[in-house]
Amino acid sequence: MDRGSVKIAPSILAADFARLGAQVIEAEQAGADRIHVDVMDGHFVPNLSMGAPIVQALRRVTHLPLETHLMISDPDSFLEEFAEAGSDSLLVHWEGNNNLHRTVQRAKALGKRVGVVINPATPAAVLEEILSDVQQVLVMTVNPGFGHQHFIHTTLPKIGRVRQMIERIKPGCDLEVDGGIDAETAPLTVAAGANVLVAGSAIFGDNGGVAAAMKRLGDSIKRGGWHARGHCHGSRWVCIEGGTIRPAPCGGA
Ligand code: DX5
Ligand code: ZN
């Protein structure tokens, strides 16, 4: 499936835990680029989810990179445990961390990819001094803690601001979005500048199965790429550069 440079990271929070290994293998076979593991401690967010043993178990069933989204109050105490369990990237929140630079350096010292996460109410500007130290930024598009929430549309301009900052300070840094991502919202985030999309319920909660859900999301991302380069006017699409006019790839939507 051609999604350009946009990657999909299915979030196992929405998976059927009784068949977790099988669901992750399905996602891998359907073209997932990485697997997103949400870790919640009941303090940083008002919910409990999973810990390092899940990462260790998944490490045996998939070759995909495992990214660990740490929604916990004291990430420093768990970095080593997740690294040893097989996490490939460690994503830590800006919020509530008085020593984020130290946390990031500790994660890097473990030889892992490191990402910083910001919540919907946190401005892009807080990333300015830490961006050069990380490989990834994750912009939350819902408040963290639960799957299956509604996408917060006011995060879209912020995604654009983070994209500009990445191009200025750390080209090549991934810009990931997480929360309420489905075939409707995915193209909006891609047009705003995201290149990695986390999706839980849109992939594992789809009655049609994981492969069909991955295809639907992938097709919507292609539309997002078109929208980023032009506009649909009725049944025609007009490219921003050069004014090319073609049949609208979005079907006039
Ligand atoms: C929310 C988690 C998300 C969650 C997304 O706190 O960080 O990764 O699994 O779930 P959906 O895609 O259902 O919004
Ligand atoms: Zn997450």
PDB file of C-alpha atoms and ligand atoms in Angstrom:
ATOM      1  CA  MET A   1       0.000   0.000   0.000  1.00  0.00           C
ATOM      2  CA  ASP A   2       1.427   3.379  -0.995  1.00  0.00           C
ATOM      3  CA  ARG A   3       0.975   5.834   1.840  1.00  0.00           C
ATOM      4  CA  GLY A   4       3.941   7.948   0.802  1.00  0.00           C
ATOM      5  CA  SER A   5       6.078   8.624   3.833  1.00  0.00           C
ATOM      6  CA  VAL A   6       3.189   8.405   6.302  1.00  0.00           C
ATOM      7  CA  LYS A   7       3.397   5.563   8.829  1.00  0.00           C
ATOM      8  CA  ILE A   8       0.661   3.832  10.833  1.00  0.00           C
ATOM      9  CA  ALA A   9       1.158   2.762  14.453  1.00  0.00           C
ATOM     10  CA  PRO A  10      -1.778   0.615  15.657  1.00  0.00           C
ATOM     11  CA  SER A  11      -2.407   1.087  19.382  1.00  0.00           C
ATOM     12  CA  ILE A  12      -3.021  -2.226  21.153  1.00  0.00           C
ATOM     13  CA  LEU A  13      -5.124  -0.493  23.829  1.00  0.00           C
ATOM     14  CA  ALA A  14      -8.130  -1.241  21.607  1.00  0.00           C
ATOM     15  CA  ALA A  15      -7.075  -4.814  20.771  1.00  0.00           C
ATOM     16  CA  ASP A  16      -8.755  -7.980  22.022  1.00  0.00           C
ATOM     17  CA  PHE A  17      -6.338  -8.816  24.862  1.00  0.00           C
ATOM     18  CA  ALA A  18      -7.400 -12.462  24.775  1.00  0.00           C
ATOM     19  CA  ARG A  19      -5.925 -12.639  21.248  1.00  0.00           C
ATOM     20  CA  LEU A  20      -3.265  -9.972  21.531  1.00  0.00           C
ATOM     21  CA  GLY A  21      -0.461 -11.803  19.703  1.00  0.00           C
ATOM     22  CA  ALA A  22      -2.763 -12.765  16.823  1.00  0.00           C
ATOM     23  CA  GLN A  23      -4.080  -9.190  16.513  1.00  0.00           C
ATOM     24  CA  VAL A  24      -0.566  -7.742  16.359  1.00  0.00           C
ATOM     25  CA  ILE A  25       0.430 -10.282  13.693  1.00  0.00           C
ATOM     26  CA  GLU A  26      -2.685  -9.303  11.701  1.00  0.00           C
ATOM     27  CA  ALA A  27      -1.691  -5.638  11.929  1.00  0.00           C
ATOM     28  CA  GLU A  28       1.867  -6.451  10.821  1.00  0.00           C
ATOM     29  CA  GLN A  29       0.609  -8.449   7.833  1.00  0.00           C
ATOM     30  CA  ALA A  30      -1.761  -5.589   6.917  1.00  0.00           C
ATOM     31  CA  GLY A  31       1.154  -3.142   6.643  1.00  0.00           C
ATOM     32  CA  ALA A  32       1.510  -1.569  10.098  1.00  0.00           C
ATOM     33  CA  ASP A  33       4.821   0.251  10.521  1.00  0.00           C
ATOM     34  CA  ARG A  34       5.162   0.039  14.303  1.00  0.00           C
ATOM     35  CA  ILE A  35       3.108  -1.052  17.315  1.00  0.00           C
ATOM     36  CA  HIS A  36       2.041   1.525  19.908  1.00  0.00           C
ATOM     37  CA  VAL A  37       1.892   0.360  23.554  1.00  0.00           C
ATOM     38  CA  ASP A  38       0.030   2.655  25.987  1.00  0.00           C
ATOM     39  CA  VAL A  39       1.305   2.437  29.556  1.00  0.00           C
ATOM     40  CA  MET A  40      -0.905   4.077  32.225  1.00  0.00           C
ATOM     41  CA  ASP A  41      -0.376   4.153  35.985  1.00  0.00           C
ATOM     42  CA  GLY A  42      -3.642   5.502  37.414  1.00  0.00           C
ATOM     43  CA  HIS A  43      -1.807   8.661  38.599  1.00  0.00           C
ATOM     44  CA  PHE A  44      -0.543  10.538  35.574  1.00  0.00           C
ATOM     45  CA  VAL A  45      -3.807   9.582  33.863  1.00  0.00           C
ATOM     46  CA  PRO A  46      -6.971   8.271  35.522  1.00  0.00           C
ATOM     47  CA  ASN A  47      -6.678   4.769  34.097  1.00  0.00           C
ATOM     48  CA  LEU A  48      -4.557   1.619  34.367  1.00  0.00           C
ATOM     49  CA  SER A  49      -3.383  -0.330  31.355  1.00  0.00           C
ATOM     50  CA  MET A  50      -0.282  -2.480  30.893  1.00  0.00           C
ATOM     51  CA  GLY A  51       3.367  -2.825  31.786  1.00  0.00           C
ATOM     52  CA  ALA A  52       6.672  -4.226  30.533  1.00  0.00           C
ATOM     53  CA  PRO A  53       5.573  -7.924  30.471  1.00  0.00           C
ATOM     54  CA  ILE A  54       3.260  -7.086  27.549  1.00  0.00           C
ATOM     55  CA  VAL A  55       6.191  -5.582  25.632  1.00  0.00           C
ATOM     56  CA  GLN A  56       8.279  -8.650  26.419  1.00  0.00           C
ATOM     57  CA  ALA A  57       5.529 -10.975  25.154  1.00  0.00           C
ATOM     58  CA  LEU A  58       4.956  -8.971  21.957  1.00  0.00           C
ATOM     59  CA  ARG A  59       8.685  -8.870  21.261  1.00  0.00           C
ATOM     60  CA  ARG A  60       8.462 -12.614  20.586  1.00  0.00           C
ATOM     61  CA  VAL A  61       5.644 -12.359  18.028  1.00  0.00           C
ATOM     62  CA  THR A  62       6.471  -9.331  15.867  1.00  0.00           C
ATOM     63  CA  HIS A  63       9.465  -7.858  14.055  1.00  0.00           C
ATOM     64  CA  LEU A  64       7.852  -4.398  14.054  1.00  0.00           C
ATOM     65  CA  PRO A  65       9.320  -1.659  16.238  1.00  0.00           C
ATOM     66  CA  LEU A  66       7.496  -1.441  19.595  1.00  0.00           C
ATOM     67  CA  GLU A  67       6.958   2.114  20.776  1.00  0.00           C
ATOM     68  CA  THR A  68       6.070   2.647  24.418  1.00  0.00           C
ATOM     69  CA  HIS A  69       3.917   5.661  25.321  1.00  0.00           C
ATOM     70  CA  LEU A  70       4.619   6.242  29.011  1.00  0.00           C
ATOM     71  CA  MET A  71       1.641   7.952  30.657  1.00  0.00           C
ATOM     72  CA  ILE A  72       3.145   7.510  34.112  1.00  0.00           C
ATOM     73  CA  SER A  73       4.212   9.885  36.880  1.00  0.00           C
ATOM     74  CA  ASP A  74       7.797   8.702  37.233  1.00  0.00           C
ATOM     75  CA  PRO A  75       9.047   7.546  33.814  1.00  0.00           C
ATOM     76  CA  ASP A  76      12.721   7.521  34.898  1.00  0.00           C
ATOM     77  CA  SER A  77      12.063   4.564  37.225  1.00  0.00           C
ATOM     78  CA  PHE A  78      10.737   2.406  34.376  1.00  0.00           C
ATOM     79  CA  LEU A  79      12.904   3.285  31.361  1.00  0.00           C
ATOM     80  CA  GLU A  80      15.351   0.457  31.943  1.00  0.00           C
ATOM     81  CA  GLU A  81      12.610  -2.113  32.477  1.00  0.00           C
ATOM     82  CA  PHE A  82      10.905  -1.235  29.179  1.00  0.00           C
ATOM     83  CA  ALA A  83      14.224  -1.091  27.336  1.00  0.00           C
ATOM     84  CA  GLU A  84      15.117  -4.581  28.586  1.00  0.00           C
ATOM     85  CA  ALA A  85      11.646  -5.881  27.714  1.00  0.00           C
ATOM     86  CA  GLY A  86      12.237  -4.917  24.082  1.00  0.00           C
ATOM     87  CA  SER A  87      10.837  -1.418  23.541  1.00  0.00           C
ATOM     88  CA  ASP A  88      12.431   0.288  20.536  1.00  0.00           C
ATOM     89  CA  SER A  89      11.229   3.785  21.396  1.00  0.00           C
ATOM     90  CA  LEU A  90      10.382   5.433  24.676  1.00  0.00           C
ATOM     91  CA  LEU A  91       7.878   8.298  24.527  1.00  0.00           C
ATOM     92  CA  VAL A  92       7.782  10.535  27.600  1.00  0.00           C
ATOM     93  CA  HIS A  93       5.436  13.405  28.419  1.00  0.00           C
ATOM     94  CA  TRP A  94       6.532  17.010  28.812  1.00  0.00           C
ATOM     95  CA  GLU A  95       3.783  17.528  31.416  1.00  0.00           C
ATOM     96  CA  GLY A  96       4.685  16.844  35.035  1.00  0.00           C
ATOM     97  CA  ASN A  97       8.375  16.299  34.375  1.00  0.00           C
ATOM     98  CA  ASN A  98      10.616  18.855  36.079  1.00  0.00           C
ATOM     99  CA  ASN A  99      13.738  17.289  34.576  1.00  0.00           C
ATOM    100  CA  LEU A 100      12.714  16.315  31.070  1.00  0.00           C
ATOM    101  CA  HIS A 101      16.212  16.771  29.660  1.00  0.00           C
ATOM    102  CA  ARG A 102      17.566  14.269  32.180  1.00  0.00           C
ATOM    103  CA  THR A 103      14.796  11.766  31.356  1.00  0.00           C
ATOM    104  CA  VAL A 104      15.547  12.105  27.639  1.00  0.00           C
ATOM    105  CA  GLN A 105      19.291  11.599  28.184  1.00  0.00           C
ATOM    106  CA  ARG A 106      18.615   8.478  30.283  1.00  0.00           C
ATOM    107  CA  ALA A 107      16.420   7.001  27.566  1.00  0.00           C
ATOM    108  CA  LYS A 108      19.071   7.797  24.935  1.00  0.00           C
ATOM    109  CA  ALA A 109      21.752   6.178  27.072  1.00  0.00           C
ATOM    110  CA  LEU A 110      19.739   2.954  26.893  1.00  0.00           C
ATOM    111  CA  GLY A 111      20.208   3.047  23.126  1.00  0.00           C
ATOM    112  CA  LYS A 112      16.539   3.697  22.346  1.00  0.00           C
ATOM    113  CA  ARG A 113      14.725   6.149  20.113  1.00  0.00           C
ATOM    114  CA  VAL A 114      13.257   8.884  22.278  1.00  0.00           C
ATOM    115  CA  GLY A 115      10.142  10.976  21.806  1.00  0.00           C
ATOM    116  CA  VAL A 116       8.505  13.802  23.726  1.00  0.00           C
ATOM    117  CA  VAL A 117       4.724  13.934  24.042  1.00  0.00           C
ATOM    118  CA  ILE A 118       2.579  17.052  24.542  1.00  0.00           C
ATOM    119  CA  ASN A 119      -1.058  17.142  25.658  1.00  0.00           C
ATOM    120  CA  PRO A 120      -3.777  19.097  23.823  1.00  0.00           C
ATOM    121  CA  ALA A 121      -3.509  22.175  26.099  1.00  0.00           C
ATOM    122  CA  THR A 122       0.293  22.289  25.985  1.00  0.00           C
ATOM    123  CA  PRO A 123       1.724  24.759  23.447  1.00  0.00           C
ATOM    124  CA  ALA A 124       4.147  23.702  20.718  1.00  0.00           C
ATOM    125  CA  ALA A 125       6.660  26.266  21.998  1.00  0.00           C
ATOM    126  CA  VAL A 126       7.708  24.052  24.949  1.00  0.00           C
ATOM    127  CA  LEU A 127       9.446  21.754  22.438  1.00  0.00           C
ATOM    128  CA  GLU A 128      11.915  24.403  21.277  1.00  0.00           C
ATOM    129  CA  GLU A 129      14.768  23.498  23.655  1.00  0.00           C
ATOM    130  CA  ILE A 130      14.335  19.707  23.658  1.00  0.00           C
ATOM    131  CA  LEU A 131      13.672  19.042  19.969  1.00  0.00           C
ATOM    132  CA  SER A 132      17.308  18.644  18.972  1.00  0.00           C
ATOM    133  CA  ASP A 133      17.644  15.776  21.498  1.00  0.00           C
ATOM    134  CA  VAL A 134      14.751  13.609  20.304  1.00  0.00           C
ATOM    135  CA  GLN A 135      13.837  11.567  17.220  1.00  0.00           C
ATOM    136  CA  GLN A 136      10.108  11.965  17.618  1.00  0.00           C
ATOM    137  CA  VAL A 137       7.403  14.355  18.817  1.00  0.00           C
ATOM    138  CA  LEU A 138       3.959  13.026  19.702  1.00  0.00           C
ATOM    139  CA  VAL A 139       1.116  15.549  19.679  1.00  0.00           C
ATOM    140  CA  MET A 140      -1.862  14.211  21.649  1.00  0.00           C
ATOM    141  CA  THR A 141      -5.093  14.859  19.757  1.00  0.00           C
ATOM    142  CA  VAL A 142      -7.194  13.750  22.760  1.00  0.00           C
ATOM    143  CA  ASN A 143      -6.530  14.033  26.467  1.00  0.00           C
ATOM    144  CA  PRO A 144      -4.462  10.965  27.377  1.00  0.00           C
ATOM    145  CA  GLY A 145      -5.908   8.109  29.403  1.00  0.00           C
ATOM    146  CA  PHE A 146      -8.566   6.429  27.294  1.00  0.00           C
ATOM    147  CA  GLY A 147      -9.128   5.054  23.844  1.00  0.00           C
ATOM    148  CA  HIS A 148     -12.126   5.799  21.639  1.00  0.00           C
ATOM    149  CA  GLN A 149     -12.364   9.531  22.398  1.00  0.00           C
ATOM    150  CA  HIS A 150     -13.289  12.310  19.980  1.00  0.00           C
ATOM    151  CA  PHE A 151     -10.469  14.003  18.070  1.00  0.00           C
ATOM    152  CA  ILE A 152      -9.834  17.569  19.328  1.00  0.00           C
ATOM    153  CA  HIS A 153      -9.802  19.719  16.183  1.00  0.00           C
ATOM    154  CA  THR A 154      -8.068  22.693  17.826  1.00  0.00           C
ATOM    155  CA  THR A 155      -4.858  20.614  17.864  1.00  0.00           C
ATOM    156  CA  LEU A 156      -4.559  20.915  14.051  1.00  0.00           C
ATOM    157  CA  PRO A 157      -2.890  24.352  13.926  1.00  0.00           C
ATOM    158  CA  LYS A 158      -0.498  23.166  16.632  1.00  0.00           C
ATOM    159  CA  ILE A 159       0.494  20.189  14.484  1.00  0.00           C
ATOM    160  CA  GLY A 160       1.367  22.727  11.784  1.00  0.00           C
ATOM    161  CA  ARG A 161       3.468  24.757  14.233  1.00  0.00           C
ATOM    162  CA  VAL A 162       5.331  21.642  15.376  1.00  0.00           C
ATOM    163  CA  ARG A 163       5.988  20.685  11.725  1.00  0.00           C
ATOM    164  CA  GLN A 164       7.509  24.131  11.084  1.00  0.00           C
ATOM    165  CA  MET A 165       9.683  23.828  14.192  1.00  0.00           C
ATOM    166  CA  ILE A 166      10.870  20.370  13.124  1.00  0.00           C
ATOM    167  CA  GLU A 167      11.843  21.631   9.654  1.00  0.00           C
ATOM    168  CA  ARG A 168      13.782  24.486  11.293  1.00  0.00           C
ATOM    169  CA  ILE A 169      15.490  22.616  14.150  1.00  0.00           C
ATOM    170  CA  LYS A 170      15.437  18.849  13.524  1.00  0.00           C
ATOM    171  CA  PRO A 171      14.508  17.831   9.955  1.00  0.00           C
ATOM    172  CA  GLY A 172      13.777  14.106   9.887  1.00  0.00           C
ATOM    173  CA  CYS A 173      12.226  14.067  13.354  1.00  0.00           C
ATOM    174  CA  ASP A 174       8.947  12.123  13.291  1.00  0.00           C
ATOM    175  CA  LEU A 175       5.720  14.038  14.020  1.00  0.00           C
ATOM    176  CA  GLU A 176       3.189  11.580  15.409  1.00  0.00           C
ATOM    177  CA  VAL A 177      -0.445  12.147  16.402  1.00  0.00           C
ATOM    178  CA  ASP A 178      -2.454  10.050  18.851  1.00  0.00           C
ATOM    179  CA  GLY A 179      -6.132   9.975  19.760  1.00  0.00           C
ATOM    180  CA  GLY A 180      -9.339   9.890  17.736  1.00  0.00           C
ATOM    181  CA  ILE A 181      -7.485   9.117  14.500  1.00  0.00           C
ATOM    182  CA  ASP A 182      -9.737   7.505  11.885  1.00  0.00           C
ATOM    183  CA  ALA A 183     -10.436   7.791   8.160  1.00  0.00           C
ATOM    184  CA  GLU A 184     -12.074  11.206   8.742  1.00  0.00           C
ATOM    185  CA  THR A 185      -9.405  12.803  10.904  1.00  0.00           C
ATOM    186  CA  ALA A 186      -6.253  11.116   9.533  1.00  0.00           C
ATOM    187  CA  PRO A 187      -6.140  13.190   6.308  1.00  0.00           C
ATOM    188  CA  LEU A 188      -6.554  16.394   8.329  1.00  0.00           C
ATOM    189  CA  THR A 189      -3.514  15.565  10.475  1.00  0.00           C
ATOM    190  CA  VAL A 190      -1.431  14.559   7.440  1.00  0.00           C
ATOM    191  CA  ALA A 191      -2.351  17.805   5.692  1.00  0.00           C
ATOM    192  CA  ALA A 192      -1.318  19.669   8.876  1.00  0.00           C
ATOM    193  CA  GLY A 193       2.103  17.966   8.880  1.00  0.00           C
ATOM    194  CA  ALA A 194       1.896  14.656  10.775  1.00  0.00           C
ATOM    195  CA  ASN A 195       3.839  11.699   9.352  1.00  0.00           C
ATOM    196  CA  VAL A 196       3.076   8.964  11.928  1.00  0.00           C
ATOM    197  CA  LEU A 197      -0.507   8.164  12.943  1.00  0.00           C
ATOM    198  CA  VAL A 198      -1.459   6.190  16.063  1.00  0.00           C
ATOM    199  CA  ALA A 199      -4.853   4.515  15.769  1.00  0.00           C
ATOM    200  CA  GLY A 200      -6.501   2.192  18.272  1.00  0.00           C
ATOM    201  CA  SER A 201     -10.236   1.791  17.890  1.00  0.00           C
ATOM    202  CA  ALA A 202     -10.145   2.669  14.165  1.00  0.00           C
ATOM    203  CA  ILE A 203      -8.007  -0.441  13.608  1.00  0.00           C
ATOM    204  CA  PHE A 204      -8.763  -2.983  16.332  1.00  0.00           C
ATOM    205  CA  GLY A 205     -12.364  -1.874  16.933  1.00  0.00           C
ATOM    206  CA  ASP A 206     -13.487  -2.234  13.310  1.00  0.00           C
ATOM    207  CA  ASN A 207     -16.074  -5.007  12.792  1.00  0.00           C
ATOM    208  CA  GLY A 208     -14.643  -5.637   9.329  1.00  0.00           C
ATOM    209  CA  GLY A 209     -11.311  -6.743  10.780  1.00  0.00           C
ATOM    210  CA  VAL A 210      -7.805  -5.317  11.043  1.00  0.00           C
ATOM    211  CA  ALA A 211      -6.814  -5.629   7.364  1.00  0.00           C
ATOM    212  CA  ALA A 212      -9.912  -3.788   6.087  1.00  0.00           C
ATOM    213  CA  ALA A 213      -9.449  -1.093   8.732  1.00  0.00           C
ATOM    214  CA  MET A 214      -5.792  -0.611   7.799  1.00  0.00           C
ATOM    215  CA  LYS A 215      -6.765  -0.265   4.136  1.00  0.00           C
ATOM    216  CA  ARG A 216      -9.457   2.318   4.919  1.00  0.00           C
ATOM    217  CA  LEU A 217      -7.009   4.367   6.987  1.00  0.00           C
ATOM    218  CA  GLY A 218      -4.290   4.048   4.336  1.00  0.00           C
ATOM    219  CA  ASP A 219      -6.637   5.239   1.586  1.00  0.00           C
ATOM    220  CA  SER A 220      -7.675   8.228   3.685  1.00  0.00           C
ATOM    221  CA  ILE A 221      -4.013   9.143   4.225  1.00  0.00           C
ATOM    222  CA  LYS A 222      -3.452   9.257   0.469  1.00  0.00           C
ATOM    223  CA  ARG A 223      -6.318  11.775   0.305  1.00  0.00           C
ATOM    224  CA  GLY A 224      -4.581  13.769   3.058  1.00  0.00           C
ATOM    225  CA  GLY A 225      -1.458  13.965   0.922  1.00  0.00           C
ATOM    226  CA  TRP A 226      -3.508  15.348  -1.989  1.00  0.00           C
ATOM    227  CA  HIS A 227      -5.252  17.871   0.259  1.00  0.00           C
ATOM    228  CA  ALA A 228      -1.888  19.054   1.575  1.00  0.00           C
ATOM    229  CA  ARG A 229      -0.814  19.950  -1.961  1.00  0.00           C
ATOM    230  CA  GLY A 230      -4.035  21.472  -3.240  1.00  0.00           C
ATOM    231  CA  HIS A 231      -7.772  21.905  -2.860  1.00  0.00           C
ATOM    232  CA  CYS A 232     -10.826  20.009  -4.054  1.00  0.00           C
ATOM    233  CA  HIS A 233     -13.412  22.225  -5.782  1.00  0.00           C
ATOM    234  CA  GLY A 234     -16.482  20.128  -6.422  1.00  0.00           C
ATOM    235  CA  SER A 235     -15.336  17.300  -8.649  1.00  0.00           C
ATOM    236  CA  ARG A 236     -12.024  18.980  -9.565  1.00  0.00           C
ATOM    237  CA  TRP A 237      -8.751  19.163  -7.700  1.00  0.00           C
ATOM    238  CA  VAL A 238      -6.500  22.210  -8.061  1.00  0.00           C
ATOM    239  CA  CYS A 239      -2.834  21.938  -7.208  1.00  0.00           C
ATOM    240  CA  ILE A 240      -1.434  24.853  -5.175  1.00  0.00           C
ATOM    241  CA  GLU A 241       1.792  24.925  -7.216  1.00  0.00           C
ATOM    242  CA  GLY A 242       1.187  25.338 -10.917  1.00  0.00           C
ATOM    243  CA  GLY A 243      -2.617  25.332 -10.752  1.00  0.00           C
ATOM    244  CA  THR A 244      -2.916  21.803 -12.220  1.00  0.00           C
ATOM    245  CA  ILE A 245      -6.562  20.775 -12.524  1.00  0.00           C
ATOM    246  CA  ARG A 246      -7.509  17.076 -12.326  1.00  0.00           C
ATOM    247  CA  PRO A 247     -10.458  14.934 -11.282  1.00  0.00           C
ATOM    248  CA  ALA A 248     -10.610  15.263  -7.496  1.00  0.00           C
ATOM    249  CA  PRO A 249      -8.961  12.276  -5.746  1.00  0.00           C
ATOM    250  CA  CYS A 250     -11.388  12.818  -2.877  1.00  0.00           C
ATOM    251  CA  GLY A 251     -14.321  12.386  -5.251  1.00  0.00           C
ATOM    252  CA  GLY A 252     -15.342  15.978  -4.613  1.00  0.00           C
ATOM    253  CA  ALA A 253     -15.578  15.559  -0.822  1.00  0.00           C
TER     254      ALA A 253
HETATM  255  C1  DX5 B   1      -4.843   7.534  24.705  1.00  0.00           C
HETATM  256  C2  DX5 B   1      -3.756   6.687  24.109  1.00  0.00           C
HETATM  257  C3  DX5 B   1      -3.980   6.336  22.696  1.00  0.00           C
HETATM  258  C4  DX5 B   1      -5.203   5.492  22.441  1.00  0.00           C
HETATM  259  C5  DX5 B   1      -5.780   5.932  21.141  1.00  0.00           C
HETATM  260  O1  DX5 B   1      -4.437   8.000  25.926  1.00  0.00           O
HETATM  261  O2  DX5 B   1      -2.503   7.365  24.192  1.00  0.00           O
HETATM  262  O3  DX5 B   1      -2.827   5.720  22.120  1.00  0.00           O
HETATM  263  O4  DX5 B   1      -4.929   4.115  22.393  1.00  0.00           O
HETATM  264  O5  DX5 B   1      -6.991   5.306  20.970  1.00  0.00           O
HETATM  265  P1  DX5 B   1      -8.012   5.739  19.833  1.00  0.00           P
HETATM  266  O6  DX5 B   1      -7.293   5.587  18.523  1.00  0.00           O
HETATM  267  O7  DX5 B   1      -9.142   4.787  20.015  1.00  0.00           O
HETATM  268  O8  DX5 B   1      -8.393   7.157  20.106  1.00  0.00           O
HETATM  269 ZN    ZN B   2      -0.814   6.491  23.069  1.00  0.00          ZN
END
